């Protein structure tokens, strides 16, 4: 399969319609490893939380896959992903799937088995990358990574429950920089060889760096342009202009940083005006503790102003007015 033309991308976007989504892990998972391992996969909680998302007017979620879980049990990983997709579909929610990730809030490589408990007071304290930096910089690991990509995209690449593939979350993060470029190029090539019906994307996240080669390459390879944005709403103009130079549909796949003017009231009108699909970070406050600030420290109390997340663990909204804004968009 070749890189989609802008016309193909716009046809897909018109057929898809308005995208209202969030980045999703169940409240019982501290990271993507815990989300997908057989012993801690939690379909009952997923069903409950995606039911709340459906009621609130959401129609998509963005999820992370851990390579190590697939490596240890490919059939089991695919079965659990299939079950997740079925639960989401039952709630009229389509899924964006992420295969690789360079974020490492925990400062460690990924590992199997019981995951460390969240550090009280610390944002996303046990988040690990996928496949991990030792593998993504080792050419000898690439044949196994290729099998992983082709197995998942090949298996689910014709599945209407899958909306889009976000192949690589924040390549170059955790000081990896241009070391991530070989895997970024490779994952797009591998995925395209399986000929999926869904578009492929990877979004820039370094907002001082549209001249950064990793950010530029991610956009050049993408069928649909995506980006992350956590600054205040009034600074977004130049970034949107850069995205729009590609003349393709645009998605903001991470946003929401309430304490810095990146709020529902400020961001949703911009997304609506520019016809941008969106996925804010977090749904139900849980073991990732992403309602805490990025600069939180061990032992910090829960803040009165959450950074991310939308619901308390019992399903009640942190801010009912935010949920109403999403419901209003759904009605329109």
Coordinates of C-alpha atoms in Angstrom, one line a residue:
X1 CA 0.0 0.0 0.0
X2 CA 1.3 3.5 -0.9
X3 CA 1.1 6.7 1.2
X4 CA -2.5 7.9 0.9
X5 CA -3.2 10.9 -1.2
X6 CA -4.7 14.0 0.4
X7 CA -7.9 13.2 -1.5
X8 CA -8.1 9.7 0.0
X9 CA -7.5 11.1 3.5
X10 CA -10.3 13.6 3.1
X11 CA -12.6 10.9 1.8
X12 CA -11.9 8.9 4.9
X13 CA -12.4 11.9 7.2
X14 CA -15.7 12.8 5.6
X15 CA -17.0 9.3 6.0
X16 CA -15.7 9.1 9.6
X17 CA -17.3 12.4 10.8
X18 CA -16.6 14.3 13.9
X19 CA -14.0 12.6 16.2
X20 CA -14.5 13.1 20.0
X21 CA -12.0 11.0 21.9
X22 CA -9.7 10.4 24.8
X23 CA -6.5 8.6 25.5
X24 CA -7.6 5.5 27.5
X25 CA -6.3 3.1 30.1
X26 CA -8.7 1.6 32.7
X27 CA -8.4 3.0 36.1
X28 CA -7.0 -0.4 37.3
X29 CA -3.9 -0.2 35.1
X30 CA -0.7 1.6 36.0
X31 CA 0.6 1.3 32.5
X32 CA 0.0 -0.4 29.2
X33 CA 1.7 -3.6 30.3
X34 CA -0.7 -3.9 33.2
X35 CA -3.6 -3.1 30.8
X36 CA -2.8 -6.0 28.5
X37 CA -1.2 -8.8 30.5
X38 CA -3.6 -11.8 31.0
X39 CA -3.6 -11.6 34.8
X40 CA -4.5 -7.9 34.9
X41 CA -6.6 -7.4 31.8
X42 CA -9.9 -6.0 33.2
X43 CA -12.8 -6.2 30.7
X44 CA -15.4 -5.5 33.3
X45 CA -13.9 -2.2 34.2
X46 CA -13.3 -1.4 30.5
X47 CA -16.9 -2.1 29.8
X48 CA -18.1 0.2 32.6
X49 CA -15.8 3.1 31.7
X50 CA -16.5 2.9 28.0
X51 CA -20.2 2.9 28.8
X52 CA -19.6 6.2 30.7
X53 CA -17.7 7.5 27.6
X54 CA -20.6 6.6 25.3
X55 CA -23.1 8.4 27.6
X56 CA -20.9 11.5 27.6
X57 CA -20.8 11.7 23.8
X58 CA -17.4 10.2 23.0
X59 CA -17.0 8.1 19.9
X60 CA -13.3 7.1 19.9
X61 CA -10.5 6.1 22.2
X62 CA -6.7 6.1 21.7
X63 CA -4.9 3.1 23.3
X64 CA -1.3 1.9 23.7
X65 CA -0.1 -1.6 23.1
X66 CA 3.0 -3.1 24.9
X67 CA 5.3 -5.0 22.5
X68 CA 6.6 -7.2 25.3
X69 CA 3.1 -8.6 26.0
X70 CA 2.7 -9.5 22.4
X71 CA 6.2 -11.0 22.3
X72 CA 5.4 -13.3 25.2
X73 CA 2.0 -14.3 24.0
X74 CA 1.0 -13.1 20.5
X75 CA -2.3 -15.1 20.3
X76 CA -3.3 -14.0 23.8
X77 CA -2.5 -10.3 23.1
X78 CA -4.6 -10.4 19.9
X79 CA -7.5 -12.1 21.7
X80 CA -7.5 -9.5 24.4
X81 CA -7.3 -6.7 21.9
X82 CA -10.2 -8.3 20.0
X83 CA -12.2 -8.3 23.2
X84 CA -11.4 -4.7 23.8
X85 CA -12.5 -3.7 20.3
X86 CA -15.7 -5.6 20.8
X87 CA -16.5 -3.8 24.1
X88 CA -15.7 -0.5 22.5
X89 CA -17.8 -1.3 19.4
X90 CA -20.7 -2.2 21.6
X91 CA -20.6 1.3 23.0
X92 CA -20.3 2.9 19.5
X93 CA -16.6 3.7 20.0
X94 CA -13.9 3.1 17.4
X95 CA -10.3 2.7 18.4
X96 CA -7.0 4.3 17.5
X97 CA -4.2 1.8 18.2
X98 CA -0.6 2.8 19.1
X99 CA 2.2 0.2 18.5
X100 CA 5.4 2.0 19.8
X101 CA 6.0 4.7 22.4
X102 CA 9.2 6.5 23.5
X103 CA 7.7 8.0 26.7
X104 CA 9.3 6.7 29.9
X105 CA 8.0 8.6 33.0
X106 CA 9.2 5.7 35.2
X107 CA 12.8 6.0 33.9
X108 CA 13.0 2.2 33.3
X109 CA 12.7 -0.3 30.4
X110 CA 9.5 -2.3 30.1
X111 CA 9.2 -5.6 31.9
X112 CA 6.7 -8.4 32.2
X113 CA 5.0 -9.6 35.4
X114 CA 3.6 -7.6 38.3
X115 CA 4.1 -3.9 37.7
X116 CA 5.4 -1.6 40.4
X117 CA 2.8 0.3 42.4
X118 CA 2.2 3.9 41.6
X119 CA 4.3 6.3 43.6
X120 CA 1.9 8.4 45.7
X121 CA 1.8 12.0 44.5
X122 CA 3.7 11.4 41.2
X123 CA 2.2 11.7 37.7
X124 CA 2.2 8.5 35.6
X125 CA 5.0 7.1 37.8
X126 CA 5.2 3.6 36.3
X127 CA 4.8 4.4 32.6
X128 CA 7.3 2.5 30.4
X129 CA 8.1 2.7 26.7
X130 CA 7.3 0.1 24.0
X131 CA 9.3 -1.8 22.9
X132 CA 11.9 -0.2 25.1
X133 CA 15.1 1.7 24.1
X134 CA 17.4 -1.3 24.1
X135 CA 15.3 -2.9 21.3
X136 CA 14.4 0.2 19.3
X137 CA 18.1 1.1 18.9
X138 CA 19.2 -2.5 18.1
X139 CA 19.1 -3.4 14.4
X140 CA 19.1 -7.1 15.4
X141 CA 15.8 -6.6 17.2
X142 CA 14.1 -5.2 14.0
X143 CA 13.0 -8.6 12.6
X144 CA 11.0 -9.3 15.7
X145 CA 9.5 -5.8 15.7
X146 CA 8.6 -6.2 12.1
X147 CA 6.7 -9.5 12.9
X148 CA 4.9 -7.6 15.7
X149 CA 3.7 -4.8 13.5
X150 CA 2.7 -7.1 10.6
X151 CA 0.9 -9.5 13.0
X152 CA -1.2 -6.8 14.6
X153 CA -1.8 -4.5 11.6
X154 CA -2.2 -7.6 9.3
X155 CA -4.8 -9.1 11.7
X156 CA -6.8 -6.0 12.4
X157 CA -6.0 -3.9 9.3
X158 CA -9.4 -4.7 7.7
X159 CA -11.4 -4.4 10.9
X160 CA -14.0 -1.6 10.9
X161 CA -13.7 -1.3 14.7
X162 CA -10.2 0.1 14.2
X163 CA -10.4 3.8 13.2
X164 CA -6.7 4.6 12.6
X165 CA -3.2 3.4 13.5
X166 CA -1.0 5.8 15.4
X167 CA 2.2 3.8 14.8
X168 CA 4.7 5.5 17.1
X169 CA 3.8 7.8 20.1
X170 CA 6.2 10.7 20.6
X171 CA 9.3 9.3 18.7
X172 CA 12.4 10.9 20.0
X173 CA 11.1 11.5 23.5
X174 CA 13.2 10.5 26.6
X175 CA 16.2 12.1 25.0
X176 CA 16.2 9.6 22.2
X177 CA 16.1 12.3 19.5
X178 CA 17.2 11.1 16.0
X179 CA 17.9 7.6 17.3
X180 CA 14.2 7.0 16.8
X181 CA 14.3 7.7 13.1
X182 CA 15.2 4.2 11.8
X183 CA 12.3 2.6 13.7
X184 CA 9.9 5.4 12.7
X185 CA 10.7 4.8 9.0
X186 CA 10.5 1.1 9.4
X187 CA 7.2 0.9 11.2
X188 CA 5.5 2.9 8.4
X189 CA 7.0 0.6 5.8
X190 CA 6.0 -2.6 7.7
X191 CA 2.5 -1.4 8.3
X192 CA 1.9 -0.4 4.7
X193 CA 3.1 -3.8 3.5
X194 CA 0.0 -5.3 5.2
X195 CA -2.3 -3.0 3.2
X196 CA -4.6 -1.8 6.0
X197 CA -7.9 0.0 5.1
X198 CA -7.3 2.5 7.9
X199 CA -4.9 5.5 7.7
X200 CA -1.6 5.7 9.4
X201 CA -0.3 8.5 11.5
X202 CA 2.4 9.7 13.9
X203 CA 2.3 13.1 15.5
X204 CA 5.0 15.6 16.5
X205 CA 5.1 16.6 20.1
X206 CA 8.1 18.9 20.4
X207 CA 6.6 22.4 19.9
X208 CA 10.0 24.1 19.5
X209 CA 10.8 21.7 16.7
X210 CA 8.8 21.6 13.4
X211 CA 12.3 21.9 12.0
X212 CA 13.3 18.9 14.1
X213 CA 13.9 16.0 11.7
X214 CA 11.9 13.4 13.7
X215 CA 8.8 15.7 13.8
X216 CA 9.1 16.6 10.2
X217 CA 9.5 12.9 9.2
X218 CA 6.5 11.8 11.2
X219 CA 4.3 14.3 9.4
X220 CA 5.8 13.5 6.0
X221 CA 5.0 9.8 6.4
X222 CA 1.4 10.3 7.8
X223 CA -1.8 9.7 5.8
X224 CA -3.6 11.9 8.3
X225 CA -1.8 14.7 10.2
X226 CA -1.8 14.4 14.0
X227 CA -0.1 16.4 16.7
X228 CA 0.1 16.8 20.5
X229 CA -0.6 20.2 22.1
X230 CA -0.3 21.1 25.8
X231 CA 0.3 24.8 25.7
X232 CA -2.2 27.5 26.2
X233 CA -4.9 27.8 23.6
X234 CA -3.8 31.3 22.4
X235 CA -0.5 30.0 21.2
X236 CA -1.8 27.3 18.9
X237 CA -2.1 29.3 15.7
X238 CA 1.4 28.7 14.2
X239 CA 1.2 25.0 14.9
X240 CA -2.2 24.7 13.2
X241 CA -0.8 26.6 10.2
X242 CA 2.1 24.1 9.9
X243 CA -0.3 21.1 10.1
X244 CA -2.6 22.6 7.5
X245 CA 0.3 23.0 5.0
X246 CA -0.1 19.3 4.3
X247 CA -3.7 19.8 3.1
X248 CA -4.8 16.6 4.9
X249 CA -7.2 16.0 7.8
X250 CA -5.8 17.1 11.2
X251 CA -6.2 15.3 14.6
X252 CA -5.0 16.5 18.0
X253 CA -4.2 13.2 19.6
X254 CA -3.1 14.6 23.0
X255 CA -4.2 17.8 24.8
X256 CA -5.7 19.0 28.2
X257 CA -3.5 20.8 30.7
X258 CA -6.0 22.8 32.7
X259 CA -3.5 24.7 34.8
X260 CA -1.9 26.2 31.6
X261 CA -5.0 27.4 29.8
X262 CA -5.4 24.2 27.8
X263 CA -9.0 23.6 28.8
X264 CA -12.2 22.3 27.2
X265 CA -13.7 25.8 27.1
X266 CA -10.6 27.2 25.3
X267 CA -9.7 24.3 23.0
X268 CA -13.0 22.8 21.8
X269 CA -14.0 26.0 19.9
X270 CA -10.6 26.0 18.1
X271 CA -11.0 22.3 17.2
X272 CA -14.5 22.9 15.9
X273 CA -13.5 26.0 13.9
X274 CA -10.7 24.1 12.1
X275 CA -12.5 20.8 11.8
X276 CA -9.9 19.0 14.0
X277 CA -10.7 15.6 15.6
X278 CA -9.4 15.3 19.2
X279 CA -8.3 13.0 21.9
X280 CA -7.5 14.6 25.3
X281 CA -5.4 12.8 27.8
X282 CA -7.1 10.6 30.3
X283 CA -10.6 9.4 31.2
X284 CA -11.1 8.0 34.7
X285 CA -8.7 8.9 37.4
X286 CA -6.8 5.8 38.4
X287 CA -3.4 4.2 38.9
X288 CA -1.7 6.4 36.3
X289 CA -2.5 9.4 38.5
X290 CA -2.5 11.7 35.5
X291 CA -4.8 14.1 37.3
X292 CA -1.5 15.2 39.0
X293 CA 0.8 17.7 37.4
X294 CA 3.9 16.7 35.4
X295 CA 6.0 18.4 38.0
X296 CA 4.4 16.7 41.0
X297 CA 6.6 15.1 43.6
X298 CA 6.3 12.1 45.8
X299 CA 3.8 12.6 48.6
X300 CA 2.0 15.5 46.9
X301 CA -1.7 15.6 47.7
X302 CA -4.3 15.5 45.0
X303 CA -4.6 19.0 43.5
X304 CA -7.9 20.9 43.4
X305 CA -7.2 21.6 39.7
X306 CA -6.6 18.4 37.8
X307 CA -4.1 18.4 34.9
X308 CA -5.7 15.5 33.0
X309 CA -8.6 13.0 33.4
X310 CA -12.4 13.6 33.4
X311 CA -14.1 11.3 35.9
X312 CA -13.7 10.2 39.5
X313 CA -13.3 6.4 39.9
X314 CA -17.1 6.2 40.7
X315 CA -17.9 7.8 37.3
X316 CA -18.9 11.2 38.6
X317 CA -17.4 14.1 36.5
X318 CA -14.5 16.2 37.8
X319 CA -16.2 19.1 36.0
X320 CA -19.8 18.5 34.8
X321 CA -19.5 21.5 32.5
X322 CA -16.8 19.8 30.5
X323 CA -19.0 16.8 29.9
X324 CA -21.8 19.0 28.8
X325 CA -19.6 20.7 26.2
X326 CA -18.8 17.2 24.7
X327 CA -22.5 16.3 24.7
X328 CA -23.3 19.6 22.9
X329 CA -20.8 18.7 20.2
X330 CA -22.3 15.3 19.8
X331 CA -25.8 16.9 19.3
X332 CA -24.4 19.2 16.6

